[in-house]
CSV table of C-alpha atoms in Angstrom, one decimal:
chain,number,residue,atom,x,y,z
A,566,MET,CA,173.6,87.5,82.7
A,567,ARG,CA,171.3,84.6,82.9
A,568,CYS,CA,170.9,85.0,86.6
A,569,ALA,CA,169.9,88.6,86.0
A,570,GLN,CA,167.3,87.6,83.5
A,571,LEU,CA,165.8,85.0,85.9
A,572,LEU,CA,165.7,87.6,88.6
A,573,LEU,CA,163.9,90.0,86.3
A,574,VAL,CA,161.3,87.3,85.4
A,575,ALA,CA,160.7,86.6,89.1
A,576,ILE,CA,160.1,90.3,89.9
A,577,VAL,CA,157.7,90.6,87.0
A,578,LEU,CA,155.7,87.6,88.1
A,579,SER,CA,155.6,88.8,91.7
A,580,LEU,CA,154.4,92.2,90.6
A,581,SER,CA,151.7,90.6,88.4
A,582,LEU,CA,150.4,88.6,91.4
A,583,VAL,CA,150.3,91.7,93.5
A,584,PHE,CA,148.4,93.5,90.7
A,585,LEU,CA,145.9,90.7,90.3
A,586,GLU,CA,145.4,90.5,94.0
A,587,GLY,CA,144.8,94.2,94.2
A,588,ARG,CA,142.2,94.5,91.5
A,589,SER,CA,138.7,93.0,91.8
A,590,ALA,CA,138.6,89.4,92.8
A,591,SER,CA,136.5,88.8,89.8
A,592,ALA,CA,136.6,85.0,89.7
A,593,SER,CA,134.1,82.4,90.9
A,594,PHE,CA,131.8,84.1,93.6
A,595,HIS,CA,133.5,87.1,95.0
A,596,CYS,CA,131.6,89.8,93.2
A,597,MET,CA,128.2,89.2,94.7
A,598,ARG,CA,125.7,91.4,96.6
A,599,ILE,CA,122.8,90.5,98.9
A,600,HIS,CA,120.1,92.1,96.9
A,601,ALA,CA,117.0,91.4,99.0
A,602,VAL,CA,115.8,89.7,102.2
A,603,LEU,CA,112.2,88.8,102.9
A,604,ALA,CA,111.0,87.6,106.3
A,605,GLY,CA,107.3,87.1,105.6
A,606,PHE,CA,104.4,87.8,103.2
A,607,ASN,CA,100.7,88.2,103.6
A,608,GLY,CA,101.0,87.8,107.3
A,609,ASP,CA,102.9,84.5,107.0
A,610,ASN,CA,106.4,84.6,108.4
A,611,SER,CA,107.3,81.2,106.9
A,612,ILE,CA,107.5,82.8,103.5
A,613,GLN,CA,111.1,83.9,103.3
A,614,TYR,CA,113.9,84.4,100.8
A,615,VAL,CA,117.3,85.8,100.3
A,616,GLU,CA,118.3,87.0,96.8
A,617,LEU,CA,121.9,87.4,95.7
A,618,ARG,CA,122.9,89.3,92.6
A,619,MET,CA,126.2,89.2,90.7
A,620,SER,CA,128.0,92.6,90.6
A,621,GLY,CA,130.4,91.0,88.1
A,622,ALA,CA,130.2,88.4,85.4
A,623,PHE,CA,131.0,84.7,86.0
A,624,GLN,CA,130.2,84.6,89.7
A,625,ASN,CA,128.2,81.3,89.5
A,626,LEU,CA,130.6,79.0,91.3
A,627,VAL,CA,128.9,79.2,94.7
A,628,THR,CA,129.1,75.5,95.7
A,629,THR,CA,130.0,75.0,99.4
A,630,HIS,CA,129.8,78.8,100.2
A,631,PRO,CA,127.4,79.8,103.0
A,632,ILE,CA,124.7,82.3,103.8
A,633,LYS,CA,124.6,83.0,107.5
A,634,PHE,CA,121.8,84.4,109.6
A,635,TYR,CA,122.4,86.3,112.9
A,636,ASP,CA,119.9,87.6,115.4
A,637,ALA,CA,119.7,91.1,116.9
A,638,ALA,CA,122.5,90.4,119.3
A,639,GLY,CA,124.9,89.0,116.7
A,640,THR,CA,124.3,85.3,117.6
A,641,LEU,CA,124.5,82.9,114.7
A,642,LYS,CA,121.1,81.2,114.3
A,643,ALA,CA,121.4,79.3,111.0
A,644,THR,CA,123.8,78.5,108.1
A,645,PHE,CA,122.7,77.7,104.6
A,646,THR,CA,125.3,76.0,102.3
A,647,PHE,CA,125.0,76.0,98.5
A,648,PRO,CA,124.8,72.4,97.3
A,649,SER,CA,125.6,73.3,93.7
A,650,ASN,CA,126.5,76.0,91.3
A,651,VAL,CA,124.0,77.9,89.1
A,652,THR,CA,124.0,78.3,85.3
A,653,ASN,CA,123.5,81.9,84.3
A,654,ALA,CA,126.4,84.1,85.2
A,655,ALA,CA,126.0,87.5,83.5
A,656,LEU,CA,126.4,90.8,85.3
A,657,GLY,CA,123.2,91.3,87.3
A,658,ASP,CA,122.1,87.6,87.3
A,659,SER,CA,120.4,86.5,90.5
A,660,ILE,CA,120.5,83.5,92.8
A,661,LEU,CA,117.4,82.9,94.8
A,662,VAL,CA,117.2,80.9,98.0
A,663,ALA,CA,113.9,80.5,99.8
A,664,THR,CA,111.6,78.5,102.1
A,665,THR,CA,109.4,75.7,100.8
A,666,GLU,CA,106.4,77.9,101.7
A,667,PHE,CA,107.7,80.6,99.4
A,668,ASN,CA,107.7,78.2,96.4
A,669,ASN,CA,104.1,77.2,97.3
A,670,ALA,CA,103.1,80.9,97.1
A,671,THR,CA,104.6,81.9,93.8
A,672,LEU,CA,103.6,82.0,90.2
A,673,GLY,CA,106.1,81.9,87.3
A,674,GLY,CA,108.6,79.4,88.8
A,675,ASP,CA,110.5,78.6,92.0
A,676,ALA,CA,113.6,79.6,93.9
A,677,ASP,CA,116.9,78.1,92.7
A,678,PHE,CA,117.5,76.5,96.1
A,679,THR,CA,115.4,75.9,99.3
A,680,PHE,CA,116.6,76.2,102.8
A,681,ALA,CA,115.2,72.8,103.6
A,682,GLY,CA,117.9,70.1,103.6
A,683,ASN,CA,120.7,72.6,103.1
A,684,THR,CA,120.5,74.7,106.3
A,685,VAL,CA,121.8,73.9,109.8
A,686,GLY,CA,120.3,75.7,112.8
A,687,SER,CA,122.5,77.1,115.6
A,688,ASN,CA,121.6,78.3,119.1
A,689,GLY,CA,118.0,77.4,118.8
A,690,GLY,CA,117.6,78.8,115.2
A,691,ASP,CA,115.1,77.4,112.8
A,692,PRO,CA,116.9,75.9,109.8
A,693,LEU,CA,113.7,75.8,107.7
A,694,HIS,CA,112.9,79.5,108.3
A,695,PRO,CA,116.3,81.1,109.1
A,696,VAL,CA,115.7,84.8,108.4
A,697,GLN,CA,115.7,86.7,111.7
A,698,SER,CA,113.1,89.5,112.0
A,699,PRO,CA,112.8,92.3,112.6
A,700,ASP,CA,116.4,92.7,113.6
A,701,GLY,CA,119.5,90.8,112.5
A,702,LYS,CA,122.2,90.3,109.9
A,703,VAL,CA,122.6,88.2,106.8
A,704,THR,CA,126.1,87.4,105.3
A,705,PHE,CA,127.3,85.6,102.2
A,706,ALA,CA,130.7,83.9,102.1
A,707,GLU,CA,132.4,85.0,105.2
A,708,GLY,CA,136.2,84.5,105.1
A,709,PRO,CA,137.1,85.0,101.4
A,710,GLY,CA,138.2,88.4,100.1
A,711,THR,CA,135.7,90.9,98.8
A,712,CYS,CA,135.3,91.9,95.2
A,713,VAL,CA,137.7,94.8,95.7
A,714,LEU,CA,140.8,95.2,97.7
A,715,GLY,CA,140.3,96.0,101.4
A,716,GLY,CA,137.1,96.0,103.4
A,717,PRO,CA,135.6,93.4,105.7
A,718,ASN,CA,136.5,89.8,105.3
A,719,VAL,CA,133.1,88.8,103.8
A,720,VAL,CA,131.8,88.9,100.2
A,721,SER,CA,128.5,90.5,101.1
A,722,SER,CA,126.7,91.5,104.4
A,723,VAL,CA,123.6,93.4,105.4
A,724,ALA,CA,122.7,94.2,109.0
A,725,TYR,CA,119.2,95.6,109.8
A,726,GLY,CA,117.0,97.0,112.5
A,727,ALA,CA,118.3,97.1,116.1
A,728,PHE,CA,121.3,94.9,115.4
A,729,THR,CA,123.9,95.2,118.1
A,730,GLY,CA,126.6,93.0,116.7
A,731,THR,CA,129.3,93.9,114.2
A,732,VAL,CA,128.0,95.9,111.3
A,733,ASP,CA,130.4,95.3,108.4
A,734,TYR,CA,129.3,98.3,106.3
A,735,GLY,CA,128.3,101.6,107.9
A,736,SER,CA,125.3,101.3,110.1
A,737,ALA,CA,122.3,99.0,110.1
A,738,ALA,CA,119.5,99.3,107.5
A,739,THR,CA,115.9,99.7,108.5
A,740,ALA,CA,114.3,96.8,110.3
A,741,LEU,CA,112.4,94.1,108.4
A,742,PRO,CA,108.6,94.9,108.4
A,743,ASN,CA,105.7,93.1,109.7
A,744,PRO,CA,105.0,90.1,107.4
A,745,SER,CA,101.6,91.6,106.4
A,746,ASP,CA,103.4,94.6,104.9
A,747,ASP,CA,104.6,92.4,101.9
A,748,GLN,CA,107.9,94.2,101.6
A,749,ALA,CA,111.5,93.1,101.4
A,750,LEU,CA,114.7,94.8,102.4
A,751,ARG,CA,116.2,95.6,99.0
A,752,LEU,CA,119.5,96.9,97.7
A,753,GLY,CA,119.3,100.0,95.5
A,754,ASN,CA,122.4,99.5,93.4
A,755,LEU,CA,124.8,96.9,92.0
A,756,ASN,CA,128.1,98.5,93.1
A,757,LEU,CA,131.1,96.1,93.4
A,758,GLU,CA,131.5,96.8,97.0
A,759,ALA,CA,129.0,97.8,99.8
A,760,SER,CA,129.4,101.2,101.5
A,761,ASP,CA,126.7,101.7,104.1
A,762,ASN,CA,123.7,99.4,104.8
A,763,SER,CA,121.6,102.2,106.1
A,764,THR,CA,121.7,104.2,102.8
A,765,GLU,CA,122.0,101.4,100.3
A,766,TYR,CA,119.0,99.3,101.5
A,767,SER,CA,115.4,100.3,101.8
A,768,LEU,CA,112.0,98.5,102.1
A,769,SER,CA,110.3,97.8,98.7
A,770,ALA,CA,107.2,95.8,97.8
A,771,VAL,CA,107.8,92.4,96.3
A,772,SER,CA,106.6,91.8,92.7
A,773,THR,CA,102.9,91.3,92.1
A,774,THR,CA,103.5,90.1,88.5
A,775,THR,CA,105.8,87.5,86.9
A,776,PHE,CA,107.9,88.2,83.9
A,777,SER,CA,111.2,87.4,82.2
A,778,VAL,CA,114.0,90.0,82.4
A,779,ALA,CA,116.0,90.5,79.2
A,780,SER,CA,119.7,89.9,79.5
A,781,GLY,CA,120.4,93.6,78.8
A,782,ASN,CA,118.2,94.7,81.7
A,783,LEU,CA,119.7,92.3,84.3
A,784,PRO,CA,121.9,95.0,85.9
A,785,SER,CA,119.2,97.7,86.0
A,786,ASP,CA,116.0,95.9,86.9
A,787,LEU,CA,115.8,95.9,90.7
A,788,THR,CA,112.5,94.0,90.9
A,789,SER,CA,112.6,91.1,93.4
A,790,PRO,CA,112.3,88.2,93.8
A,791,ARG,CA,114.1,87.0,90.7
A,792,ASN,CA,115.7,83.5,90.1
A,793,ASN,CA,118.7,82.4,88.1
A,794,SER,CA,116.4,81.6,85.2
A,795,ARG,CA,115.9,85.4,84.9
A,796,THR,CA,112.3,85.2,85.9
A,797,VAL,CA,110.7,87.6,88.4
A,798,LEU,CA,108.3,85.5,90.5
A,799,GLN,CA,104.9,86.7,91.6
A,800,LEU,CA,104.0,86.3,95.3
A,801,GLN,CA,100.2,85.9,95.6
A,802,ALA,CA,98.0,86.5,98.5
A,803,ALA,CA,96.1,83.7,100.1
A,804,GLY,CA,92.9,82.8,98.2
A,805,PRO,CA,91.5,80.1,95.8
A,806,THR,CA,94.1,77.9,94.2
A,807,PRO,CA,94.9,79.4,90.8
A,808,ASP,CA,94.0,77.5,87.6
A,809,PRO,CA,97.3,75.8,86.5
A,810,SER,CA,96.3,76.4,82.9
A,811,VAL,CA,96.4,80.1,83.5
A,812,GLY,CA,99.5,82.1,84.4
A,813,GLY,CA,103.2,81.4,83.8
A,814,VAL,CA,105.6,84.0,82.7
A,815,ALA,CA,103.9,87.1,81.3
A,816,GLU,CA,105.0,88.6,78.0
A,817,LEU,CA,103.7,91.7,76.4
A,818,PRO,CA,102.4,90.7,72.9
A,819,GLU,CA,104.0,92.5,70.0
A,820,GLY,CA,101.7,95.3,68.8
A,821,ALA,CA,99.7,95.2,72.0
A,822,GLY,CA,96.8,97.6,71.8
A,823,ALA,CA,96.6,97.6,68.0
A,824,PRO,CA,93.4,96.2,66.4
A,825,LEU,CA,93.7,92.7,65.0
A,826,GLN,CA,93.8,92.7,61.2
A,827,ALA,CA,92.4,90.0,58.8
A,828,THR,CA,95.2,88.3,56.9
A,829,GLY,CA,94.6,87.3,53.3
A,830,SER,CA,95.5,83.8,52.2
A,831,SER,CA,97.8,83.1,49.3
A,832,GLY,CA,95.0,81.6,47.3
A,833,GLY,CA,93.0,84.9,47.2
A,834,THR,CA,90.1,83.4,49.2
A,835,ALA,CA,88.6,84.9,52.3
A,836,GLY,CA,91.4,85.8,54.7
A,837,LEU,CA,92.1,84.7,58.2
A,838,PHE,CA,90.2,86.6,60.9
A,839,ALA,CA,90.9,87.0,64.6
A,840,GLY,CA,88.7,87.8,67.5
A,841,ILE,CA,89.1,88.3,71.2
A,842,ILE,CA,87.1,86.3,73.7
A,843,ALA,CA,87.4,87.5,77.3
A,844,ALA,CA,86.3,85.7,80.3
A,845,VAL,CA,86.4,87.0,83.8
A,846,VAL,CA,86.3,84.6,86.7
A,847,ALA,CA,84.6,86.3,89.6
A,848,GLY,CA,83.7,85.1,93.0
A,849,ALA,CA,83.8,86.1,96.6
A,850,GLY,CA,87.3,87.1,97.6
A,851,ALA,CA,88.8,86.3,94.1
A,852,LEU,CA,89.9,88.6,91.4
A,853,GLY,CA,91.3,87.4,88.1
A,854,GLY,CA,90.5,86.5,84.6
A,855,ALA,CA,91.8,85.1,81.5
A,856,ALA,CA,91.9,86.4,78.0
A,857,TRP,CA,92.9,84.4,75.0
A,858,TYR,CA,93.0,84.9,71.2
A,859,VAL,CA,91.1,82.6,69.0
A,860,ARG,CA,92.1,82.3,65.3
A,861,ARG,CA,90.0,80.3,62.9
A,862,ARG,CA,90.4,79.7,59.2
A,863,PRO,CA,87.0,80.0,57.4
A,864,ALA,CA,85.7,76.9,55.6
């Protein structure tokens, strides 16, 4: 009788393992998609990034896992290896890896990791600027199982342009554009598993503003580039160095558009008043300005 019970337990455990293996590999880093790939901006092909997005929660344990870059013929040109994990790990959270030049061209923050110091070149590839353009392939975590049972032996993969190597999902997406076009190759969904690179990816302009993304909007906001701090970064065109006192993460003030109201004091004296002072900084080749609220208590 006892032998039969032990046999039954063994069968149940075996079936449980099969079940767990067959459902989504939801732990650690398996549920991840390559969200966007940029090969240049404002005519500068040294401004590059790869953005990953979590198609499941708790996918932040990326340490030691690689992003690999292939040229049009399928030859490995560079391998970036994550040196550490990230903090935020909700559904839709991003991980942004970029060049040093990218960080120098952004407002609102920086990428979570840079290629410099974490990337090894292969077959003549540039480890500091590894994205191959206009044709190539980028993969994340080759070898481990995908988020769902079956499929290629890679967590995420996107081939683009006239890529002649192995396309892991469907056919290749459109080629990366000229760096002056200011567009990235971007994913249009957050499905657990890829289906076809050619239909899921398209060219989209990178963000021209910087803002924070609310946790509830992480899965639906497709704007790129976004870092793990949930900040969409603004890529700026070449021009005068911005005033460091102006900028940062933009937030829409509550009641924006409504007139400012005087606020009475508790002592019944003249209330607080508010005004708006606007200053526009103009010059050759520069557009911009700063507006700030000034509140003063009357004497």
